[in-house]
Coordinates of C-alpha atoms and ligand atoms in Angstrom, one line a residue:
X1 CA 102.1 87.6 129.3
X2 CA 98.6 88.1 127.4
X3 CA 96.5 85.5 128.3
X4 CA 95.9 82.7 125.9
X5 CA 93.3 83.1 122.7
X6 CA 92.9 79.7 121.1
X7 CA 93.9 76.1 122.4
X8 CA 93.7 73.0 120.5
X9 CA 93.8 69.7 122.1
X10 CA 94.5 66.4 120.5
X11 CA 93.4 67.3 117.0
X12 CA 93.5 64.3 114.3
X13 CA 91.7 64.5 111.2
X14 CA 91.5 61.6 108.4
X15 CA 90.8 61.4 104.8
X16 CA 89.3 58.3 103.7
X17 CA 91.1 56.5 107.0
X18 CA 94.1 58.2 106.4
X19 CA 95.5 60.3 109.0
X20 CA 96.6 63.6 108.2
X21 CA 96.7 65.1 111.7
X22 CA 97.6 62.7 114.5
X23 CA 96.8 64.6 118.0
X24 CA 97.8 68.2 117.4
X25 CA 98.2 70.4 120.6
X26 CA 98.3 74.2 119.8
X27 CA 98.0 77.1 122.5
X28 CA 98.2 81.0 121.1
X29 CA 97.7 84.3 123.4
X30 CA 96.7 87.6 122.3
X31 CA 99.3 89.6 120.3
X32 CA 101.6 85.9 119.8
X33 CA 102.7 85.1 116.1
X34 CA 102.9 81.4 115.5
X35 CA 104.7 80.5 112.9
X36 CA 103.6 76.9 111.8
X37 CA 106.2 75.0 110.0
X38 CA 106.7 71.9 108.3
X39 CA 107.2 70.1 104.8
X40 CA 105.2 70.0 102.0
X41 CA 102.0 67.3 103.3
X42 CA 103.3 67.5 106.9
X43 CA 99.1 68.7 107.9
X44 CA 99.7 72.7 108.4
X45 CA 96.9 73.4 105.7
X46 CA 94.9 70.6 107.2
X47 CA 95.5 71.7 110.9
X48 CA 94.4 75.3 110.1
X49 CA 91.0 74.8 108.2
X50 CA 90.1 72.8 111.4
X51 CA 90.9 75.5 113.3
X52 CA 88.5 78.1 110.6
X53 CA 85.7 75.1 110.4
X54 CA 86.5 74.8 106.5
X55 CA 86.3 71.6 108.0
X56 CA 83.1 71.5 110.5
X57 CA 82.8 70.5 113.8
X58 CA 82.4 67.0 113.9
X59 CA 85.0 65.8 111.2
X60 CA 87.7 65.7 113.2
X61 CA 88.3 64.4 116.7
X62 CA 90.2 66.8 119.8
X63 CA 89.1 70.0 121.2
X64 CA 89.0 73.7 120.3
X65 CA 89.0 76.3 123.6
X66 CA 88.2 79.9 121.9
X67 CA 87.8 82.3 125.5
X68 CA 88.5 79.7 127.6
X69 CA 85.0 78.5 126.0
X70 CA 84.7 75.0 123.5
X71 CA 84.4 76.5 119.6
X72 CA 82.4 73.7 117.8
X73 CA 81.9 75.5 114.6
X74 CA 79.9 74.1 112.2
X75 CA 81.0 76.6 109.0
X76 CA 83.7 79.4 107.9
X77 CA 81.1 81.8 108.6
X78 CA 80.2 81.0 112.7
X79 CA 84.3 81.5 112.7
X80 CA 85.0 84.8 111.2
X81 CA 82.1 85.9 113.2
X82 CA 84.1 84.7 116.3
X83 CA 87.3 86.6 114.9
X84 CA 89.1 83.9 113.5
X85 CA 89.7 84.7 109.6
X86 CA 92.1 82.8 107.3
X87 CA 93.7 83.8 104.0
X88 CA 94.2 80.6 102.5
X89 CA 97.1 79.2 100.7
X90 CA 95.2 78.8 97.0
X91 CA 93.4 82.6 96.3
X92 CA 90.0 82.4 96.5
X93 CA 89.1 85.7 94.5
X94 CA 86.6 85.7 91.8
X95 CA 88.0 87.1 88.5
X96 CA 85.4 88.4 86.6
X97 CA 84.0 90.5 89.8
X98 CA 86.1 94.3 91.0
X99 CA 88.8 94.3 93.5
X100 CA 86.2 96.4 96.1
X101 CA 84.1 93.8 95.5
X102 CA 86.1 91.2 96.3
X103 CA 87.9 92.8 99.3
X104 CA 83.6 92.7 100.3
X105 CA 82.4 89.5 98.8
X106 CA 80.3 87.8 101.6
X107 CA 79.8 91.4 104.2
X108 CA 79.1 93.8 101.2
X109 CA 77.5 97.2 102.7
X110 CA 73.7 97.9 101.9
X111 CA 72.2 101.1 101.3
X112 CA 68.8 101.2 103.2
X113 CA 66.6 99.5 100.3
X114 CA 68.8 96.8 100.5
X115 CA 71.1 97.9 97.4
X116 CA 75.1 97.5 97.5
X117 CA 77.0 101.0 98.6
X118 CA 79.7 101.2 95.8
X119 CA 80.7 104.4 96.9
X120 CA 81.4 103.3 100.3
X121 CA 83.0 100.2 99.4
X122 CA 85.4 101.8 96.7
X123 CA 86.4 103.9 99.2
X124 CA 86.8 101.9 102.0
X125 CA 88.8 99.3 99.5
X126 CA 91.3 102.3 98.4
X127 CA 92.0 103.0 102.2
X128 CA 92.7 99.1 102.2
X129 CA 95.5 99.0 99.6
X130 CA 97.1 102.5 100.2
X131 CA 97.5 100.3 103.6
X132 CA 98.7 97.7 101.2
X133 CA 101.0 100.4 99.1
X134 CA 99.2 99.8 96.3
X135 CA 97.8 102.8 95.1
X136 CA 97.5 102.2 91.8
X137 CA 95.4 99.8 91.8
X138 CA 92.3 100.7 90.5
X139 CA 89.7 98.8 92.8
X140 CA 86.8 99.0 90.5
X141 CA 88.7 97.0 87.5
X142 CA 88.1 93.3 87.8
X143 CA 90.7 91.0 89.8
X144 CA 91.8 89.2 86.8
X145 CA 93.3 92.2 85.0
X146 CA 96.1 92.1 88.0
X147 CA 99.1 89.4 88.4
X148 CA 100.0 87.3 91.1
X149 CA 101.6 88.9 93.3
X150 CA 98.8 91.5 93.6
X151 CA 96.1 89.2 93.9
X152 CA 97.8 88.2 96.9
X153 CA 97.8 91.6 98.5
X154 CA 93.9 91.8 97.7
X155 CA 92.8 88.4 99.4
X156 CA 95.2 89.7 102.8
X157 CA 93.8 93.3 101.9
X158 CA 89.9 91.0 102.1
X159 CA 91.2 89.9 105.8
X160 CA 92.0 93.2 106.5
X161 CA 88.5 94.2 106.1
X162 CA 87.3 91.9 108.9
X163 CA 88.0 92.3 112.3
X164 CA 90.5 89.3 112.9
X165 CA 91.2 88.5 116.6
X166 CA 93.2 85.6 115.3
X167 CA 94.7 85.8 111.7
X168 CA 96.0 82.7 110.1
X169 CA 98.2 83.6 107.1
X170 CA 98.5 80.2 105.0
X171 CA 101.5 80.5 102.4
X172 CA 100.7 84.4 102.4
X173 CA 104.1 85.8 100.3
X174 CA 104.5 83.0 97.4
X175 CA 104.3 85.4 94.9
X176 CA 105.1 88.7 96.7
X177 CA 108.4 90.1 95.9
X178 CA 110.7 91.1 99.0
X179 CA 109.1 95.3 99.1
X180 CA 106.0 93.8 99.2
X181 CA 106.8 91.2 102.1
X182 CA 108.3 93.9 103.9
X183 CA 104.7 95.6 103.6
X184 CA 103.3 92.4 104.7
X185 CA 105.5 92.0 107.6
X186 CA 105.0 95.2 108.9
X187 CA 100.7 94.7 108.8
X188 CA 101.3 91.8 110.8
X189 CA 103.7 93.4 113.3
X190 CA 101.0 96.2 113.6
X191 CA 98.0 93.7 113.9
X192 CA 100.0 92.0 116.8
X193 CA 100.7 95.2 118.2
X194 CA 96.8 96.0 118.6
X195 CA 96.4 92.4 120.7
X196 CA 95.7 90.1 117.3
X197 CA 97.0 86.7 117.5
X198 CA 98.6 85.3 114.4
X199 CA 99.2 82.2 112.6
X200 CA 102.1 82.6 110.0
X201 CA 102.7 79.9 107.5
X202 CA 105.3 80.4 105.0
X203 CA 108.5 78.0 103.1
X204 CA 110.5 81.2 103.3
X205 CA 111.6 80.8 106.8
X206 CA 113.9 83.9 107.0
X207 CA 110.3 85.8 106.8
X208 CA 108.8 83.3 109.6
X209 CA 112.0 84.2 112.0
X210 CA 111.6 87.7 111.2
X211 CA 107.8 88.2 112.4
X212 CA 107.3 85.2 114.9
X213 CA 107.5 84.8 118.6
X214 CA 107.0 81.0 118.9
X215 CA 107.6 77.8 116.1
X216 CA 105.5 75.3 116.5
X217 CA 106.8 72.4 113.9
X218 CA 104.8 69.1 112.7
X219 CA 105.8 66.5 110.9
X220 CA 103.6 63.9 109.3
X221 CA 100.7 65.0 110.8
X222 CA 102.4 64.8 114.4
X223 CA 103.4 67.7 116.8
X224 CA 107.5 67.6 116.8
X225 CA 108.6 71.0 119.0
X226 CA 107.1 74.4 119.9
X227 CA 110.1 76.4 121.0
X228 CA 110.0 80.6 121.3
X229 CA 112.0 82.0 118.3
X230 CA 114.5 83.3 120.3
X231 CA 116.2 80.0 121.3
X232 CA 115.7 79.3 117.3
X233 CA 117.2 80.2 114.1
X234 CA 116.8 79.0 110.4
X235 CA 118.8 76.1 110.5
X236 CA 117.6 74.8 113.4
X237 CA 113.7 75.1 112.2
X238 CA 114.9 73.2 108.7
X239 CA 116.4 70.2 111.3
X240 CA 113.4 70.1 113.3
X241 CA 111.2 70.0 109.9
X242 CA 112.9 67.6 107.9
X243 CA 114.2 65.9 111.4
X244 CA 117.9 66.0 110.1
X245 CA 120.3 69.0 109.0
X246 CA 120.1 70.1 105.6
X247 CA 123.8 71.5 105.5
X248 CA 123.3 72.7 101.5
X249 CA 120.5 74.4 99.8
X250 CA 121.3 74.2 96.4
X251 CA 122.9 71.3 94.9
X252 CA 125.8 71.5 92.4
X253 CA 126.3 69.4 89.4
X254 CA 128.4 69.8 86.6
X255 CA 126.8 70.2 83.3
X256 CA 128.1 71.8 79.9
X257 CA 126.5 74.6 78.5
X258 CA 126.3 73.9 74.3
X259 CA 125.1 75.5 71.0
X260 CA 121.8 77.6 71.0
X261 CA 118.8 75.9 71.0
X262 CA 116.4 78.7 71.6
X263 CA 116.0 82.4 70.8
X264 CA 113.3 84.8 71.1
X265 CA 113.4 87.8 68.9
X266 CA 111.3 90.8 69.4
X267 CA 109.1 89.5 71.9
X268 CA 106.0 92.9 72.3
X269 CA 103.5 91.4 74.2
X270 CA 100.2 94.5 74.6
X271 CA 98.4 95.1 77.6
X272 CA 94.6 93.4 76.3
X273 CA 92.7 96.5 77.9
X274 CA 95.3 98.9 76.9
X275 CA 96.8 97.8 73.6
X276 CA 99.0 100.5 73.4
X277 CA 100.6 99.5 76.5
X278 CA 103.0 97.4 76.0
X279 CA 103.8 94.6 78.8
X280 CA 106.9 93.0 77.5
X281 CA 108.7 95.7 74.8
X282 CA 110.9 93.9 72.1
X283 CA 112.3 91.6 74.2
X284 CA 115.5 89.2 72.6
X285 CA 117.5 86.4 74.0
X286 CA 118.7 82.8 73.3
X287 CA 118.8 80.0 75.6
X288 CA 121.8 77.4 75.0
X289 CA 121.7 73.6 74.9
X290 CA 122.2 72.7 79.1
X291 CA 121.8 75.5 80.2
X292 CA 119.6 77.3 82.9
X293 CA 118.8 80.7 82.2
X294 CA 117.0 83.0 85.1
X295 CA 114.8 85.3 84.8
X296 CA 114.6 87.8 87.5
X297 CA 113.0 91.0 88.2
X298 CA 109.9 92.9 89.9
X299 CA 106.4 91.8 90.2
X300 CA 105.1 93.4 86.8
X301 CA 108.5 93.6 85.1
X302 CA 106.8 91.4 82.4
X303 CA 108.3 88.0 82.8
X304 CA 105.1 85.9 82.6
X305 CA 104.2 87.7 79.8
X306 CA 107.2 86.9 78.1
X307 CA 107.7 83.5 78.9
X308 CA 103.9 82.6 78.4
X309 CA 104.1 84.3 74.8
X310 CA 107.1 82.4 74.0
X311 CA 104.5 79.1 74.6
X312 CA 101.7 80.4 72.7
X313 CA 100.0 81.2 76.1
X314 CA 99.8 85.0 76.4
X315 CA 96.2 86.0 76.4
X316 CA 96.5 89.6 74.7
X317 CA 98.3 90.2 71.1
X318 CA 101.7 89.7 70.8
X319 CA 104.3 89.9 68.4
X320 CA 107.6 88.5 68.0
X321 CA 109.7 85.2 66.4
X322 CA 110.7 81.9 68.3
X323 CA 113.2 79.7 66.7
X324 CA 114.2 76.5 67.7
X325 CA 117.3 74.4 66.6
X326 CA 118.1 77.3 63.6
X327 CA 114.6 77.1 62.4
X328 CA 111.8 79.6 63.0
X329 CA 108.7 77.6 64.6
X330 CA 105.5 78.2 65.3
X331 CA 104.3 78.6 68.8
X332 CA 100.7 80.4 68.7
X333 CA 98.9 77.6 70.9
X334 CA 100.6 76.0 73.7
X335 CA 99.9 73.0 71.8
X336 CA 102.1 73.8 68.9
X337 CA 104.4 74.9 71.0
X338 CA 104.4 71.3 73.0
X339 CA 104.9 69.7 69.6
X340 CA 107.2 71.7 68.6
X341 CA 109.5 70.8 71.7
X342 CA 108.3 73.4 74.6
X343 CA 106.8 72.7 77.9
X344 CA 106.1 75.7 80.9
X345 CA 105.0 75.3 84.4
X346 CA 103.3 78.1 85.0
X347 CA 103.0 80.2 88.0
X348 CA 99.2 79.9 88.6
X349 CA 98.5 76.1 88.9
X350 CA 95.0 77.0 90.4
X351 CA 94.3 78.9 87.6
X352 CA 96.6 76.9 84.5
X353 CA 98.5 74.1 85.8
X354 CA 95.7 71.5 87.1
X355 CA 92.4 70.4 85.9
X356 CA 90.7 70.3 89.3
X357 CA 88.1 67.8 88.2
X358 CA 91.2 65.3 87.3
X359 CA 93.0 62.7 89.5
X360 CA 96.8 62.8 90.4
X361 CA 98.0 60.6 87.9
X362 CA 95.4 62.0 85.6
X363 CA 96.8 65.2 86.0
X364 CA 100.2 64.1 85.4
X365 CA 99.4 62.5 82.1
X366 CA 97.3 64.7 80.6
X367 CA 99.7 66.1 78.6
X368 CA 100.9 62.8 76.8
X369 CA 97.6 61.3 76.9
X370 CA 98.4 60.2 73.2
X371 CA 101.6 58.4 73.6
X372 CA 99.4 56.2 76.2
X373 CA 96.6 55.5 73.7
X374 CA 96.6 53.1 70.4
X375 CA 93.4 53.5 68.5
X376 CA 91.9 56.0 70.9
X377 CA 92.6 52.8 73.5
X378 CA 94.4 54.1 76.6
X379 CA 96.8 51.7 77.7
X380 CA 96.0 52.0 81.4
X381 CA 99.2 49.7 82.6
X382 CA 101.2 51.4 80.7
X383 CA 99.9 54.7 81.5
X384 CA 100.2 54.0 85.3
X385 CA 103.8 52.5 85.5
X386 CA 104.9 56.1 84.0
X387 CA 102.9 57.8 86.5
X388 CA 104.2 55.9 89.8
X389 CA 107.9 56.7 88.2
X390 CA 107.0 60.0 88.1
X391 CA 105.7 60.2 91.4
X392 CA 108.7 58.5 93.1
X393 CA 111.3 60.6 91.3
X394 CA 109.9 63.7 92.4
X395 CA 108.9 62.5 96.0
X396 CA 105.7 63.3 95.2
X397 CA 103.7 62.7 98.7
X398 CA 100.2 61.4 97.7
X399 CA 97.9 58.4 99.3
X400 CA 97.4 57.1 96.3
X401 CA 97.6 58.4 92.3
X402 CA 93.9 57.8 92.5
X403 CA 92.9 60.8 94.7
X404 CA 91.8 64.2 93.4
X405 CA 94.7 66.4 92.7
X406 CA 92.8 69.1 94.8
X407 CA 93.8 66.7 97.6
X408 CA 97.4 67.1 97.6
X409 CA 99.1 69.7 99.7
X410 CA 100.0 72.9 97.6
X411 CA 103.5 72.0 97.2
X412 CA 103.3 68.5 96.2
X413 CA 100.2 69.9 93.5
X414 CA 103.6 71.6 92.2
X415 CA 104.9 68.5 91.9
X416 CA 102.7 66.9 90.1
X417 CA 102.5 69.8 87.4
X418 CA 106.1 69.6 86.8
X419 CA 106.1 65.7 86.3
X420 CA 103.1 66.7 84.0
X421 CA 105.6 68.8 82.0
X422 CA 108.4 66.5 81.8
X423 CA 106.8 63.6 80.5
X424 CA 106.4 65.6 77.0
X425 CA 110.3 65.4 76.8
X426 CA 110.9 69.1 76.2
X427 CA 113.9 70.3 74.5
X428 CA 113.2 73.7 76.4
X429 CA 111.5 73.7 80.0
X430 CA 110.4 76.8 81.4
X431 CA 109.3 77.2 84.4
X432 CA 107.1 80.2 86.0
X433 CA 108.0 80.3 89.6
X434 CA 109.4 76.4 90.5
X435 CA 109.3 76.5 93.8
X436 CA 106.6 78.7 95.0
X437 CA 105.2 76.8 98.4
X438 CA 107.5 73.9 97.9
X439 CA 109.4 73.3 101.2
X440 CA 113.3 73.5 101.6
X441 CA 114.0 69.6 101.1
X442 CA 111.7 69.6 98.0
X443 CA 113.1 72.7 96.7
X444 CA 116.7 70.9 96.7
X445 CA 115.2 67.8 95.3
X446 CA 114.0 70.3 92.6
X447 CA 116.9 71.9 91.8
X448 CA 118.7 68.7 91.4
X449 CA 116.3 67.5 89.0
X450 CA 117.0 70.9 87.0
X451 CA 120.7 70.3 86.7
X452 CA 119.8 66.8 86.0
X453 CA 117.7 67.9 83.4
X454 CA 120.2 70.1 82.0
X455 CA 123.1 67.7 81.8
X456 CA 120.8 65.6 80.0
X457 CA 121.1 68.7 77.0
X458 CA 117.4 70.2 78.0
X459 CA 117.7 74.0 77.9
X460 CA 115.7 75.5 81.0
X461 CA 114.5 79.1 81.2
X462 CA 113.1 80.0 85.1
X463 CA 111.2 82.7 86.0
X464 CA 111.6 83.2 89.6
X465 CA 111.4 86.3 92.3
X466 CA 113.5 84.2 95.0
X467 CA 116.7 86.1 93.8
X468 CA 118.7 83.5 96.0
X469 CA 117.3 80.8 93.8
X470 CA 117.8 82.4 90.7
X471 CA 121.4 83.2 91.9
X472 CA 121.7 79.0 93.2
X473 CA 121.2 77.8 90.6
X474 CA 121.5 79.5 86.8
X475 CA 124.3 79.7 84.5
X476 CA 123.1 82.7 83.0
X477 CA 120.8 85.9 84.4
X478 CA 118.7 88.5 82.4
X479 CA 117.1 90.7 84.5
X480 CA 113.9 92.6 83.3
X481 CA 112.5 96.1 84.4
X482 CA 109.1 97.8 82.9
X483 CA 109.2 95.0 80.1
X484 CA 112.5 95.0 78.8
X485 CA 115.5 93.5 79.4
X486 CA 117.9 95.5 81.2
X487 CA 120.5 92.9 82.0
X488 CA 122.0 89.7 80.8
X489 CA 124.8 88.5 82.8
X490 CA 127.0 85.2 83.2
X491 CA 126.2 83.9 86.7
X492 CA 129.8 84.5 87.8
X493 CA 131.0 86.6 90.8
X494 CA 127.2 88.3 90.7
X495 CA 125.1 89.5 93.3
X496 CA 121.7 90.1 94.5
X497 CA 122.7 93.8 94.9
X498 CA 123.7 94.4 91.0
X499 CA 120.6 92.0 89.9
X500 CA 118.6 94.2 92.1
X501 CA 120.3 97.5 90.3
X502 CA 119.6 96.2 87.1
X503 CA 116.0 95.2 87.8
X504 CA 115.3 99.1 88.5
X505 CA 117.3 100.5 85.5
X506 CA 120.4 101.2 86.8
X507 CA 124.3 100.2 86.8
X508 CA 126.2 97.9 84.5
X509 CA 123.9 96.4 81.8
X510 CA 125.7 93.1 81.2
X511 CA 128.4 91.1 83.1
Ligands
ATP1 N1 90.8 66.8 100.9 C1 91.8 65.9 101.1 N2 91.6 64.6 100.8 C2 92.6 63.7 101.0 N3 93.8 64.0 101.5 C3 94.1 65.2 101.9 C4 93.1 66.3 101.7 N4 93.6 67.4 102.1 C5 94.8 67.2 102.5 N5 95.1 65.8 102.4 C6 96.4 65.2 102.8 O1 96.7 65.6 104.1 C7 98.1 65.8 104.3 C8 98.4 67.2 104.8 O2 98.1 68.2 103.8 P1 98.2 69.7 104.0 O3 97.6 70.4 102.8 O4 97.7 70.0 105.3 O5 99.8 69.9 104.0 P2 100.7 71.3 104.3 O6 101.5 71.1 105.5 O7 99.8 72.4 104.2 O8 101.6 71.2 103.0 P3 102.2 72.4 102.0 O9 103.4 73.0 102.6 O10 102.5 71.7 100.7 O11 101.1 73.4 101.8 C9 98.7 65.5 102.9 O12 99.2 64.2 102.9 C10 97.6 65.7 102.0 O13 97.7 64.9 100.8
MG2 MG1 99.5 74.0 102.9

């Protein structure tokens, strides 16, 4: 066996008294993948930026051996010097600047003179994402003119560029689709290969038993098992996690599908750099009364697009009718569209779905601030009765409604934006990727507040790239390819194979 890399004794870290870790012991060798698991707020973001000094030496109590030899690192920068580099859970690229110079932000090369070498970094950055199998990517275009999922690949193509002796991968496939985790998996089987250690956090646990040697679970800030992953399998990761067996992943609830409510007619939405390119190409279909309608398809098959042009939220031109209830409405702000009965969760909460500077409940009201207020009064009772409903009926895990949103673990921030949504009463709820970093018991709480939703009359349209999810849980599947629809089928008797046909262009259209 390789001799051990990092050990962590005792760890416990607070926030404002309250303890998020609670004596964490963690030993890794050379070449080991970890994977960390645990629920939404159970301290695996916490217990890792400890590890990487986002959180200095000195803040929290317990012991870090790095070579046998104490690490008391006072920044992020004393660590990746020593080896240890993170990818963290929320991206931290910078839009407006390239991809090469994001892949370099922070060890960009000089030319003698002290100028930046493009040339070498552009190259350098290319050799990076043909790595990455992502060729087309053109690293001198800003970040923001790529989606999520290829975001992603940058900030683990940014790791890539240091030399990690220990890589921790926080949450590092959300939005990758299951080609691209393949890619991902096989970096990390290569790293390990050349004597890197490795941290792997991720909700999808098939991925976590695919790549990792040894689970190491916490719960509630406490250390529950570390067991090698070949005495392990799925279920018994979800037992030790939520601490009891989860014997159904998808809830089942009978609700009736009704009359139309929604349709979408001609949806173009243009490329803003390219208008002739067109992202989402004539696009049509109606949502009924009850019923939830999935969305699946590849990273860049346009969904987003559609969806956020549908609410008003596409930033490029677009073209195309909504109507609502028989009647053509306007939805050219997301505003209008809230008023006129709409409400998305999007798929980039760092970027759409919370205002950072806000509190928890804030968060969660800010889209109903007015029903709150009489005479530009806000009812602060009022306003924080709805708020502590909303955060028990979606188990949302927080010290208090009071604390920074940027506080909460990633998955109950999701949370938070979906009780955000619901409190505007939509008539149609879309949401962009529900589940994305929300653990396996939350997901199921999810769900069942979607069928719940839906037996209420709401009509829900959701985007997701989980096609298990998509397949869980909606009446009704259209499948997009290239930015049109290339499939619309009843969720009866159908498979991830002929979703997964469709979603490249070919077999039967519609089921
Ligand atoms: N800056 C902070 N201030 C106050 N509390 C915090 C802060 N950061 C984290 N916490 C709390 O610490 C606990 C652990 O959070 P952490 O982000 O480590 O969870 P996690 O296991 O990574 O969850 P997820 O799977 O949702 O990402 C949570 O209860 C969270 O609310
Ligand atoms: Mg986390």
């Amino acid at each position: 066996m390789s001799p051990i890399l990092l050990e962590m004794k005792g760890i416990a870290k607070r926030f404002d008294g309250v303890p998020a870790l609670d004596g964490i012991d963690l030993a890794i060798r050379s070449g080991e993948c970890i994977g960390l698991c645990g629920e939404n707020g159970a301290g695996k973001s916490t217990l890792m930026k400890v590890l990487s000094a986002v959180y200095p030496h000195g803040s929290w109590d317990g012991e870090i051996l790095f070579d046998g030899r104490p690490l008391r690192a006072r920044s992020v920068r004393e660590t990746e010097a020593a080896g240890i580099i993170i990818i963290h859970q929320e991206l931290m690229l910078v839009p407006e600047l390239s991809v090469a110079e994001n892949i370099f932000l922070g060890n960009e090369p000089t030319l003698p003179g002290g100028r930046l070498d493009y040339p070498a970094m552009n190259r350098r950055a290319e050799d990076i994402l043909r790595e990455l199998k992502l060729p087309d990517v053109n690293v001198v275009l800003p970040v923001k003119n790529y989606g999520g999922g290829h975001q992603q690949l940058i900030e683990i193509g940014k790791a890539l560029n240091k030399q990690a002796r220990l890589l921790i991968l926080d949450e590092p496939s959300a939005s990758l689709t299951a080609a691209e985790i393949e890619v991902l998996l096989e970096i990390v089987r290569d790293l390990k290969a050349r004597g890197v250690a490795c941290v792997y956090i991720s909700h999808k646990l098939e991925e976590v038993a695919a790549i990792c040697d040894t689970i190491v679970v916490i719960r509630d800030g406490k250390h529950i098992a570390t067991t090698p992953m070949r005495e392990m399998n799925v279920d018994r990761i979800i037992a030790q996690m939520c601490g009891r067996e989860l014997n159904q992943l998808y809830p089942s609830l009978p609700h009736t599908v009704g009359e139309v409510v929604m349709e979408a007619r001609h949806i173009t939405c243009r490329d803003p750099d390219q208008p002739r390119r067109k992202k989402v190409d004539d696009v049509s279909f109606e949502v009924r009364r009850g019923e939830i309608l999935g969305i699946a398809g590849l990273v860049g098959a346009g969904r987003t697009e559609l969806v956020t042009a549908i609410f008003g939220a596409y930033d490029g031109p677009s073209e195309g009718e909504v109507w609502l209830e028989g009647a053509r409405v306007d939805t050219s702000s997301p505003l209008k569209a809230i008023r006129a009965g709409f409400a998305l969760v999007p798929e980039d909460r760092k970027q759409h779905g919370i205002v950072r500077d806000l509190s928890v409940g804030q968060n969660i009201t800010l889209s109903v601030l007015e029903r709150f207020s009489s005479l530009s009064r806000i009812d602060d009772s009022r306003e924080s009765r709805e708020v502590d409903t909303q955060i028990r009926r979606m188990g949302l895990k927080t010290a208090s409604p009071a604390l920074p949103i940027t506080a909460l673990s990633g998955g109950n921030q999701q949370k938070a934006v979906l009780a955000k949504m619901l409190l505007t009463q939509p008539k149609v709820l879309i949401l962009d990727e529900p589940t994305r970093g929300v653990d396996v018991g939350a997901k199921f709480e999810i769900y069942k507040l979607m069928l719940e939703l839906a037996a209420q009359g709401i009509a829900i349209i959701m985007v997701s790239s989980e096609l298990a999810e998509v397949l869980g849980v909606s009446d009704r599947v259209l499948v997009m390819g290239e930015g049109k629809l290339r499939g619309n089928f009843v969720n009866q008797g159908l498979t991830q194979e002929m979703v997964l046909a469709a979603a490249i262009g070919q077999g039967n259209q519609h089921g």
